[in-house]
Every structure is written in C-alpha cells, then in structure tokens.
Short mmCIF file of C-alpha atoms and ligand atoms in Angstrom, two decimals:
data_model
loop_
_atom_site.label_atom_id
_atom_site.label_comp_id
_atom_site.label_asym_id
_atom_site.label_seq_id
_atom_site.Cartn_x
_atom_site.Cartn_y
_atom_site.Cartn_z
CA MET A 1 16.74 -30.54 4.15
CA LYS A 2 17.99 -27.74 1.86
CA SER A 3 20.61 -25.28 3.15
CA ILE A 4 19.75 -21.58 3.38
CA ALA A 5 22.28 -20.85 0.62
CA GLU A 6 20.58 -23.39 -1.68
CA ILE A 7 17.18 -21.85 -1.01
CA LEU A 8 18.46 -18.36 -1.76
CA GLY A 9 19.87 -19.61 -5.05
CA LYS A 10 16.34 -20.25 -6.34
CA GLU A 11 14.78 -17.84 -8.81
CA SER A 12 11.66 -17.32 -6.74
CA LEU A 13 11.09 -18.05 -3.06
CA GLU A 14 8.04 -20.19 -2.34
CA ARG A 15 6.00 -20.56 0.83
CA GLU A 16 7.92 -23.60 2.12
CA ASP A 17 11.27 -21.87 1.44
CA LEU A 18 10.21 -18.88 3.51
CA ILE A 19 9.00 -21.08 6.36
CA ARG A 20 12.29 -23.00 6.32
CA VAL A 21 14.32 -19.75 6.59
CA LEU A 22 12.06 -18.28 9.28
CA GLU A 23 12.40 -21.47 11.34
CA ALA A 24 16.17 -21.97 10.76
CA ASP A 25 18.68 -21.92 13.62
CA GLU A 26 20.33 -18.55 14.14
CA GLY A 27 23.72 -19.95 13.15
CA GLU A 28 22.40 -20.89 9.68
CA CYS A 29 21.25 -17.40 8.71
CA GLY A 30 24.58 -15.77 7.71
CA PRO A 31 23.96 -16.36 3.97
CA LEU A 32 20.52 -14.72 4.23
CA PHE A 33 21.90 -11.46 5.62
CA GLU A 34 24.81 -11.45 3.14
CA ARG A 35 22.43 -11.92 0.25
CA ALA A 36 20.03 -9.23 1.51
CA ALA A 37 22.94 -6.75 1.85
CA ALA A 38 24.02 -7.44 -1.75
CA VAL A 39 20.47 -7.10 -3.12
CA LYS A 40 20.02 -3.89 -1.16
CA ARG A 41 23.24 -2.41 -2.62
CA SER A 42 22.07 -2.98 -6.17
CA GLY A 43 18.35 -2.34 -5.54
CA VAL A 44 18.30 0.86 -3.46
CA GLY A 45 21.98 1.59 -2.63
CA GLY A 46 23.47 2.51 0.75
CA ARG A 47 21.47 5.68 1.38
CA VAL A 48 19.01 5.86 4.24
CA TYR A 49 15.98 8.18 4.00
CA LEU A 50 14.57 10.07 6.97
CA ARG A 51 10.89 10.42 7.80
CA GLY A 52 10.25 12.70 10.78
CA LEU A 53 7.48 11.00 12.77
CA ILE A 54 4.69 13.20 14.18
CA GLU A 55 2.37 11.29 16.51
CA TYR A 56 -0.52 13.66 15.96
CA SER A 57 -3.11 12.16 18.35
CA ASN A 58 -3.79 9.06 20.43
CA ILE A 59 -7.57 9.41 20.20
CA CYS A 60 -8.83 6.26 18.50
CA SER A 61 -12.26 4.92 17.64
CA LYS A 62 -10.95 1.38 17.28
CA ASN A 63 -10.20 -1.28 19.81
CA CYS A 64 -7.46 -3.51 18.37
CA LEU A 65 -6.66 -6.15 20.99
CA TYR A 66 -2.88 -5.47 20.97
CA CYS A 67 -2.71 -1.68 21.06
CA GLY A 68 -2.12 0.54 24.11
CA ILE A 69 -4.17 3.45 22.75
CA ARG A 70 -7.24 1.35 21.88
CA SER A 71 -10.51 3.08 22.76
CA GLY A 72 -11.16 0.55 25.53
CA ASN A 73 -8.05 1.54 27.48
CA ALA A 74 -9.44 4.01 30.03
CA ALA A 75 -5.95 4.46 31.51
CA ALA A 76 -4.65 6.23 28.38
CA VAL A 77 -4.47 10.03 28.70
CA ARG A 78 -5.80 11.36 25.39
CA TYR A 79 -4.40 14.28 23.36
CA GLU A 80 -4.59 15.83 19.94
CA MET A 81 -1.91 18.24 18.71
CA THR A 82 -3.10 21.62 17.45
CA GLU A 83 -2.80 22.59 13.80
CA GLU A 84 -0.08 25.10 14.71
CA GLU A 85 1.93 22.55 16.69
CA THR A 86 1.73 20.06 13.85
CA ILE A 87 2.87 22.55 11.24
CA ALA A 88 5.66 23.70 13.60
CA ALA A 89 6.87 20.08 13.93
CA ALA A 90 6.83 19.79 10.12
CA ARG A 91 8.80 23.03 9.85
CA HIS A 92 11.37 21.57 12.23
CA ALA A 93 11.71 18.54 9.93
CA PHE A 94 12.07 20.84 6.91
CA GLU A 95 14.74 22.96 8.60
CA ARG A 96 16.67 19.85 9.59
CA ARG A 97 16.52 18.72 5.93
CA PHE A 98 14.58 15.54 6.66
CA GLY A 99 12.98 15.49 3.20
CA SER A 100 9.76 13.96 4.47
CA ILE A 101 7.51 13.35 7.47
CA VAL A 102 4.95 10.80 8.64
CA ILE A 103 1.78 11.93 10.42
CA GLN A 104 0.41 9.05 12.47
CA ALA A 105 -2.56 8.85 14.84
CA GLY A 106 -5.37 6.74 16.17
CA GLU A 107 -8.17 6.18 13.66
CA ARG A 108 -11.01 8.73 13.39
CA ASP A 109 -13.32 9.48 10.51
CA ASP A 110 -15.47 12.33 11.86
CA ALA A 111 -15.88 15.32 9.53
CA PRO A 112 -14.09 17.90 11.75
CA PHE A 113 -11.03 15.61 12.00
CA VAL A 114 -10.93 15.01 8.24
CA ALA A 115 -11.19 18.76 7.58
CA ARG A 116 -8.51 19.59 10.19
CA MET A 117 -6.08 17.16 8.61
CA GLU A 118 -6.79 18.66 5.21
CA ARG A 119 -5.92 22.15 6.52
CA ILE A 120 -2.75 20.83 8.16
CA LEU A 121 -1.67 19.22 4.90
CA ARG A 122 -2.20 22.46 3.00
CA GLY A 123 -0.22 24.32 5.69
CA ILE A 124 2.66 21.85 5.36
CA ARG A 125 2.63 22.13 1.58
CA ALA A 126 3.05 25.89 1.95
CA LEU A 127 6.36 25.30 3.79
CA GLY A 128 9.14 25.56 1.24
CA GLY A 129 6.69 25.23 -1.66
CA GLY A 130 5.99 21.52 -1.24
CA ALA A 131 9.61 20.63 -0.49
CA LEU A 132 8.56 18.28 2.32
CA HIS A 133 6.84 15.02 1.35
CA VAL A 134 4.11 13.71 3.62
CA THR A 135 3.16 10.14 4.50
CA LEU A 136 -0.07 9.59 6.40
CA SER A 137 -0.81 6.73 8.77
CA LEU A 138 -4.36 7.45 9.90
CA GLY A 139 -6.07 4.12 9.37
CA GLU A 140 -9.10 3.21 7.27
CA GLN A 141 -10.95 6.10 5.63
CA THR A 142 -13.45 6.47 2.79
CA PRO A 143 -12.09 6.75 -0.79
CA ASP A 144 -13.31 10.37 -0.74
CA THR A 145 -11.22 11.21 2.36
CA TYR A 146 -8.17 9.54 0.84
CA ARG A 147 -8.67 11.67 -2.30
CA ARG A 148 -9.13 14.90 -0.33
CA TRP A 149 -5.94 14.34 1.68
CA PHE A 150 -4.04 13.42 -1.48
CA GLU A 151 -5.17 16.61 -3.17
CA ALA A 152 -4.16 18.58 -0.05
CA GLY A 153 -0.59 17.31 -0.34
CA ALA A 154 -0.14 13.77 1.09
CA HIS A 155 1.51 11.35 -1.32
CA ARG A 156 2.23 8.24 0.66
CA TYR A 157 0.08 6.22 3.05
CA LEU A 158 0.94 3.48 5.52
CA LEU A 159 -1.84 1.06 6.39
CA ARG A 160 -0.61 -2.17 7.86
CA ILE A 161 -2.75 -5.18 7.05
CA GLU A 162 -1.57 -6.44 10.51
CA ALA A 163 -2.15 -10.05 9.42
CA SER A 164 -2.68 -11.21 5.83
CA SER A 165 -4.57 -14.24 7.16
CA PRO A 166 -8.24 -13.37 7.82
CA ASP A 167 -8.28 -15.98 10.60
CA LEU A 168 -5.34 -14.48 12.47
CA TYR A 169 -6.72 -10.96 11.87
CA ARG A 170 -9.94 -12.02 13.61
CA LYS A 171 -8.00 -13.26 16.63
CA LEU A 172 -6.14 -9.95 16.96
CA HIS A 173 -9.21 -7.70 16.66
CA PRO A 174 -12.73 -7.50 18.11
CA ASP A 175 -15.19 -9.39 15.93
CA ASP A 176 -17.36 -6.47 14.86
CA ALA A 177 -18.10 -4.30 11.82
CA ARG A 178 -15.38 -1.77 12.62
CA HIS A 179 -12.62 -4.38 12.53
CA ARG A 180 -12.93 -6.27 9.25
CA HIS A 181 -10.06 -7.77 7.30
CA ALA A 182 -12.03 -7.26 4.06
CA SER A 183 -12.41 -3.52 4.76
CA ARG A 184 -8.68 -3.20 5.36
CA LEU A 185 -8.00 -4.82 1.98
CA GLU A 186 -10.50 -2.52 0.29
CA ALA A 187 -8.84 0.49 1.90
CA LEU A 188 -5.46 -0.58 0.48
CA GLY A 189 -7.06 -0.73 -2.98
CA ALA A 190 -8.66 2.71 -2.52
CA LEU A 191 -5.26 4.18 -1.57
CA ARG A 192 -3.69 2.83 -4.72
CA ASP A 193 -6.61 4.17 -6.81
CA ALA A 194 -6.20 7.62 -5.23
CA GLY A 195 -2.59 7.71 -6.44
CA TYR A 196 -0.65 7.20 -3.20
CA GLN A 197 2.59 5.28 -2.77
CA VAL A 198 1.13 2.51 -0.65
CA GLY A 199 2.79 0.94 2.34
CA THR A 200 1.58 -1.90 4.50
CA GLY A 201 3.05 -4.31 7.03
CA VAL A 202 2.45 -6.64 9.94
CA MET A 203 3.47 -7.16 13.54
CA ILE A 204 5.98 -9.96 13.97
CA GLY A 205 5.85 -12.43 16.84
CA ALA A 206 2.23 -11.59 17.70
CA PRO A 207 0.24 -14.05 19.83
CA MET A 208 -1.10 -17.02 17.85
CA GLN A 209 1.00 -16.15 14.78
CA THR A 210 2.98 -18.96 13.11
CA ALA A 211 5.97 -19.03 10.74
CA ALA A 212 3.51 -20.04 8.00
CA ASP A 213 1.49 -16.87 8.69
CA LEU A 214 4.64 -14.76 8.31
CA ALA A 215 5.57 -16.56 5.08
CA ASP A 216 2.08 -15.78 3.77
CA ASP A 217 2.53 -12.14 4.82
CA LEU A 218 5.69 -11.89 2.69
CA LEU A 219 3.89 -13.44 -0.29
CA PHE A 220 0.98 -11.06 0.28
CA PHE A 221 3.33 -8.04 0.09
CA ARG A 222 4.82 -9.39 -3.14
CA ASP A 223 1.43 -10.13 -4.71
CA LEU A 224 0.09 -6.70 -3.76
CA ASP A 225 3.22 -5.18 -5.31
CA VAL A 226 3.57 -2.71 -2.42
CA ASP A 227 5.79 0.36 -2.58
CA MET A 228 6.86 0.39 1.04
CA ILE A 229 6.76 -1.78 4.14
CA GLY A 230 6.79 -0.96 7.83
CA MET A 231 6.89 -4.06 10.00
CA GLY A 232 8.28 -4.71 13.42
CA PRO A 233 8.07 -6.92 16.47
CA TYR A 234 4.89 -7.17 18.49
CA ILE A 235 5.48 -5.82 21.99
CA GLU A 236 2.97 -6.45 24.75
CA HIS A 237 1.09 -3.66 26.53
CA PRO A 238 -0.31 -4.46 30.01
CA ASP A 239 -3.60 -2.60 29.47
CA THR A 240 -4.67 -4.69 26.47
CA PRO A 241 -6.54 -8.01 26.16
CA LEU A 242 -3.63 -9.72 24.36
CA TYR A 243 -1.42 -9.17 27.39
CA ALA A 244 -2.91 -12.42 28.70
CA HIS A 245 -0.66 -14.21 26.16
CA ALA A 246 2.53 -12.39 27.20
CA ARG A 247 3.96 -15.24 29.28
CA ARG A 248 3.68 -17.70 26.41
CA LEU A 249 5.40 -15.47 23.82
CA PRO A 250 8.95 -16.06 22.64
CA PRO A 251 11.40 -13.62 24.33
CA ALA A 252 11.52 -10.11 22.83
CA GLN A 253 15.03 -10.70 21.44
CA LYS A 254 13.68 -13.66 19.45
CA ARG A 255 10.89 -11.50 18.05
CA LEU A 256 13.48 -8.93 16.99
CA GLU A 257 15.64 -11.63 15.39
CA LEU A 258 12.57 -12.87 13.49
CA SER A 259 11.80 -9.29 12.40
CA LEU A 260 15.33 -8.91 11.00
CA ARG A 261 14.88 -12.14 9.04
CA MET A 262 11.57 -10.84 7.67
CA VAL A 263 13.30 -7.62 6.54
CA ALA A 264 16.14 -9.57 4.89
CA LEU A 265 13.77 -11.99 3.12
CA LEU A 266 11.59 -9.16 1.87
CA ARG A 267 14.61 -7.25 0.56
CA VAL A 268 15.64 -10.34 -1.42
CA MET A 269 12.07 -10.68 -2.75
CA MET A 270 11.47 -6.97 -3.48
CA PRO A 271 14.82 -5.27 -4.24
CA ASP A 272 13.56 -1.74 -4.97
CA ILE A 273 10.87 -1.02 -2.37
CA ASN A 274 11.31 1.15 0.72
CA ILE A 275 11.57 -0.85 3.94
CA ALA A 276 11.47 0.90 7.32
CA ALA A 277 13.63 0.17 10.34
CA THR A 278 10.81 0.61 12.86
CA THR A 279 10.68 2.04 16.37
CA ALA A 280 9.52 -1.25 17.88
CA MET A 281 12.87 -2.78 16.82
CA GLN A 282 14.65 -0.05 18.77
CA ALA A 283 12.37 -0.71 21.76
CA ILE A 284 13.82 -4.21 22.07
CA ASP A 285 17.44 -3.32 21.28
CA PRO A 286 18.84 0.25 21.30
CA GLY A 287 20.73 -0.71 18.11
CA GLY A 288 17.68 -2.47 16.59
CA ARG A 289 17.12 0.07 13.82
CA GLU A 290 20.77 -0.07 12.74
CA ARG A 291 20.56 -3.87 12.68
CA ALA A 292 17.48 -3.57 10.45
CA ILE A 293 19.39 -1.26 8.09
CA LEU A 294 22.14 -3.87 7.83
CA ALA A 295 19.45 -6.51 7.20
CA GLY A 296 17.96 -4.56 4.26
CA ALA A 297 15.94 -1.58 5.52
CA ASN A 298 16.52 1.88 3.97
CA VAL A 299 14.15 4.20 5.86
CA VAL A 300 14.20 5.45 9.49
CA MET A 301 11.61 7.52 11.28
CA PRO A 302 13.12 9.74 14.01
CA ASN A 303 10.45 10.92 16.42
CA LEU A 304 9.55 14.63 16.12
CA THR A 305 6.49 14.56 18.40
CA PRO A 306 6.64 17.37 20.98
CA ALA A 307 8.03 15.99 24.26
CA ARG A 308 4.86 16.67 26.26
CA TYR A 309 2.77 14.34 24.09
CA ARG A 310 5.31 11.62 23.49
CA HIS A 311 4.64 9.85 26.81
CA ASP A 312 1.00 9.40 25.89
CA TYR A 313 1.46 7.81 22.46
CA LEU A 314 2.16 4.39 23.91
CA LEU A 315 1.22 1.60 21.54
CA TYR A 316 3.36 -0.85 23.54
CA GLU A 317 5.62 -1.13 26.61
CA ASN A 318 9.13 0.34 26.83
CA LYS A 319 8.80 2.72 23.91
CA PRO A 320 12.28 4.16 23.29
CA GLY A 321 13.45 7.78 23.04
CA LEU A 322 10.72 9.28 25.24
CA ASP A 323 13.09 11.91 26.59
CA GLN A 324 15.49 12.09 23.69
CA ALA A 325 15.64 15.13 21.41
CA PRO A 326 15.35 14.10 17.75
CA GLU A 327 18.72 15.75 17.07
CA GLU A 328 20.46 13.32 19.43
CA SER A 329 18.81 10.29 17.97
CA VAL A 330 19.68 11.31 14.39
CA GLU A 331 23.31 12.13 15.20
CA LEU A 332 23.81 8.76 16.84
CA LEU A 333 22.08 7.05 13.98
CA GLU A 334 24.17 8.89 11.42
CA ALA A 335 27.42 7.82 13.10
CA ARG A 336 26.29 4.19 13.17
CA ILE A 337 25.10 4.22 9.57
CA ARG A 338 28.42 5.66 8.47
CA GLU A 339 30.28 2.91 10.34
CA SER A 340 28.41 0.35 8.26
CA GLY A 341 29.28 2.09 4.99
CA GLY A 342 25.97 3.89 4.40
CA SER A 343 24.89 7.54 4.53
CA ILE A 344 21.79 9.59 5.35
CA ALA A 345 20.11 11.19 2.33
CA TYR A 346 19.35 14.66 3.72
CA GLY A 347 16.81 16.86 1.96
CA GLU A 348 15.55 14.05 -0.29
CA TRP A 349 12.04 12.69 -0.61
CA GLY A 350 13.23 9.13 -1.00
CA ASP A 351 10.28 7.98 -3.09
CA SER A 352 9.92 4.24 -3.47
CA GLY A 353 11.94 3.01 -6.45
CA ARG A 354 9.23 0.45 -7.10
CA PHE A 355 6.57 3.17 -7.29
CA LEU A 356 8.66 5.30 -9.68
CA ALA A 357 9.36 2.32 -11.93
CA ARG A 358 5.66 1.39 -12.07
CA LYS A 359 4.66 4.98 -12.82
CA SER A 360 7.11 5.33 -15.66
CA GLY A 361 6.04 1.97 -17.06
CA GLY A 362 9.50 0.52 -16.40
CA PRO A 363 10.11 -3.20 -15.99
CA PRO A 364 9.33 -4.75 -12.61
CA ALA A 365 12.43 -5.38 -10.52
N1 SAH B 401 -4.30 3.89 13.85
C1 SAH B 401 -3.49 3.70 12.70
C2 SAH B 401 -2.04 4.11 12.89
C3 SAH B 401 -1.48 4.05 14.27
S1 SAH B 401 -1.14 2.44 14.91
C4 SAH B 401 -3.53 2.23 12.29
O1 SAH B 401 -3.83 1.39 13.13
O2 SAH B 401 -3.29 1.97 11.12
C5 SAH B 401 0.32 2.05 13.97
C6 SAH B 401 0.77 0.61 14.07
O3 SAH B 401 1.24 0.33 15.36
C7 SAH B 401 -0.29 -0.42 13.84
O4 SAH B 401 -0.48 -0.63 12.46
C8 SAH B 401 0.26 -1.65 14.57
O5 SAH B 401 0.85 -2.56 13.64
C9 SAH B 401 1.33 -1.06 15.48
N2 SAH B 401 1.12 -1.50 16.87
C10 SAH B 401 0.02 -1.31 17.63
N3 SAH B 401 0.15 -1.95 18.81
C11 SAH B 401 1.36 -2.57 18.79
C12 SAH B 401 2.06 -3.41 19.69
N4 SAH B 401 1.53 -3.74 20.87
N5 SAH B 401 3.28 -3.87 19.34
C13 SAH B 401 3.81 -3.53 18.15
N6 SAH B 401 3.19 -2.77 17.25
C14 SAH B 401 1.98 -2.29 17.55
FE1 SF4 B 402 -6.30 2.50 17.00
FE2 SF4 B 402 -4.33 1.95 15.23
FE3 SF4 B 402 -4.15 1.24 17.84
FE4 SF4 B 402 -5.88 -0.04 16.27
S1 SF4 B 402 -3.63 -0.03 16.06
S2 SF4 B 402 -6.31 0.72 18.34
S3 SF4 B 402 -6.56 1.62 14.94
S4 SF4 B 402 -4.22 3.29 17.00
#
C-alpha cells in the first residue's frame, strides 16, 4: 500500500488515491496537512476573508430528510426577517469592515419572496455604494430569478449539491419532483450562466455515505471547476427522519476529522478557490473553524443574525454561538488566526482567485 506522502507526490489525485487518504489512520495524515498548508500559502496566502452570515428566514418549502427546518418539522418556530432588519444587519457588517455577507434561508420561490429579496439586495447595494459584496444561499430558483438577483447586486451563490452521487442524493431527500438531483445540477449551471461566482459543497459523514462517495464529491468539485466550497460535518437533528440513523453514525469528532481531511485534499486539488471553515465544524469543536483554516480553508462566516431569530435557525443539534455577539466571536477568531501566522482581511471582498483567473482568461491553477 502506498504511503500518504507518495500519493501526494503524484501530479493528479485519482479516485483510489482519495479513498486511501480518507480511510487512512489518523497518525498517517501529517503529510496531508503539511502539504495542504504549503499549497494554501502559495495559492491564496495566509489571509482569511469574512462573510457576515444573515440567516434571513427558516421558512422552507422543501423537506430534506436531514434538516431541522424542513417543512415537515411542525416543531420549528418559523420567522422571516423584515427588509429593514436585513439591511440593518448588512450595515453592521459594513461598519465592522467585513467586506461581504451571506444571506441564507430556507428555499422559497413565490413571487413576493423573490421581489422582497430583490429590494433587499438593492438596499444593500446602496450602502457604501456597493462596497459590500453579497453571497446568496437561497436554494434552487429559476434562471430568471437568478438573473434578477444578480442584477440587483448579488455576485456569489452557494448551492450545495449535498451528494454528487444521484443514488445517495435520493436516500437523503424525499423521492418527489421538488427534490431532484438533476434539477440541482441544472441550477448550478444556471448560476454560472447568470455570471455568479459559484459555490457548492456536501455534508460529510452523512448516513449511508461512503469514503468512495466523498472521493467522488471531490472529483465532482474539480470537474465542475467551482469557485468556492462550503462543506462540513453532518450533524443529526432529532426532529428529522435521518435521526433514526444517529446511533449507527461514527462519533461527531470522527466526522469533523474527516471534514478536515476533505478540506486539506480539496486545497491540494484546487489551490486558488475559496474554501469555507463552516459553522458545523465549530458545532463539534469550539476550535473547529480554526482547525479548518490550518487544514486549508480561507473563509469564515461569523453569524450576524439578530439574537431573537438565531435560536430558530436550527439546521442541526448543538448549533454554536447562539448567545454570542458577533464581535466576540470575531475577536477570538482573530487572535487564534494570528497565533497560526495568518490575518483577517478586513474590508476586502475576497473574490475567488479561481473565478478571477477564469474571467481574465488566465491559466488554470
Ligand atoms: N435552503 C438552502 C440554504 C439553507 S440550508 C439550501 O438548502 O441550499 C444550508 C445547508 O445546510 C444545506 O445545504 C445543508 O448542506 C446544510 N445542512 C442542513 N441540515 C444539516 C445537518 N443536519 N447537518 C449539517 N448540515 C446541514
Ligand atoms: Fe430547506 Fe435547505 Fe433545509 Fe433542505 S437543507 S429543508 S432546502 S433549508
């Protein structure tokens, strides 16, 4: 069997290489993290970009089997922020020199919602004359909606494929017309066509997922030539159908460890994309995001959702920072990032290097 160092010496990582690394003993993985740190230094440098996260609404028309705010969960208390509250949260990000924000919510495609979001985007653009960049994470929409929101000021979009394997996707979602793997793929294409920087991702350690599935996910990201990735550990939620698998899952720490390996492998494979250190990593380990930054991530998303809504945006159990002011979480983060030789890039958009290179016709990394 090849050593991890030998595998990393190859020009291009193949499916079996990725599986071997994902299944390796923890003690073998030192060379992976060293290599990822070196590739990160030359690919994106030591600066970490901030995205202020606004959890705009937990009203969702979908029923994904893993998610705590699925429409079928009658126990969830539903909310939608007002336009004024959303713009005020964006202003807060602007004043704190965050450079950019993410607006995330359950999926809805009704006309009043689409129009409201368009007005919010125009309101945010008016702050500081477009100084704040906006990423949306609002699920599958028509190409026309994607275009309208782009024209109103959104420039990046996160739509996780959740599972690149259609078979696994089917096991994680209801088998109906609203939850189709093919539609998700089409939506990713429509986002690219509309001009967005496109991000996708998967949950790691989800029920029924294998190391081969995760290897295929990494190859999928590379083949799609994505600009950004947000991926993190699956965490069970008691009011969801997939909770029935909870007892058979590997412990949460193992899922976090696997997530860090996924980040490191992806950094080696795609040196100049943006990779997020996600909240679910922090839910398992208070230092999970910092560990992800050391493993290759270069984006963090401090939560800017008003405190009174934060308790209701529960995708999974033990969500961190429910009572923490964003200031506190950023200060702590900044100190830790500095300890590891990095710095926070205040006031910068932090566009994906991959996206900029593609746009200017530069060579692929
Ligand atoms: N409704 C939009 C955005 C909000 S959900 C969408 O689905 O695209 C954002 C992400 O949360 C999802 O893509 C999913 O990967 C993640 N998520 C949902 N439930 C989760 C869970 N139980 N554990 C970890 N991540 C979860
Ligand atoms: Fe809705 Fe997104 Fe949760 Fe699916 S993952 S139920 S689309 S919020």
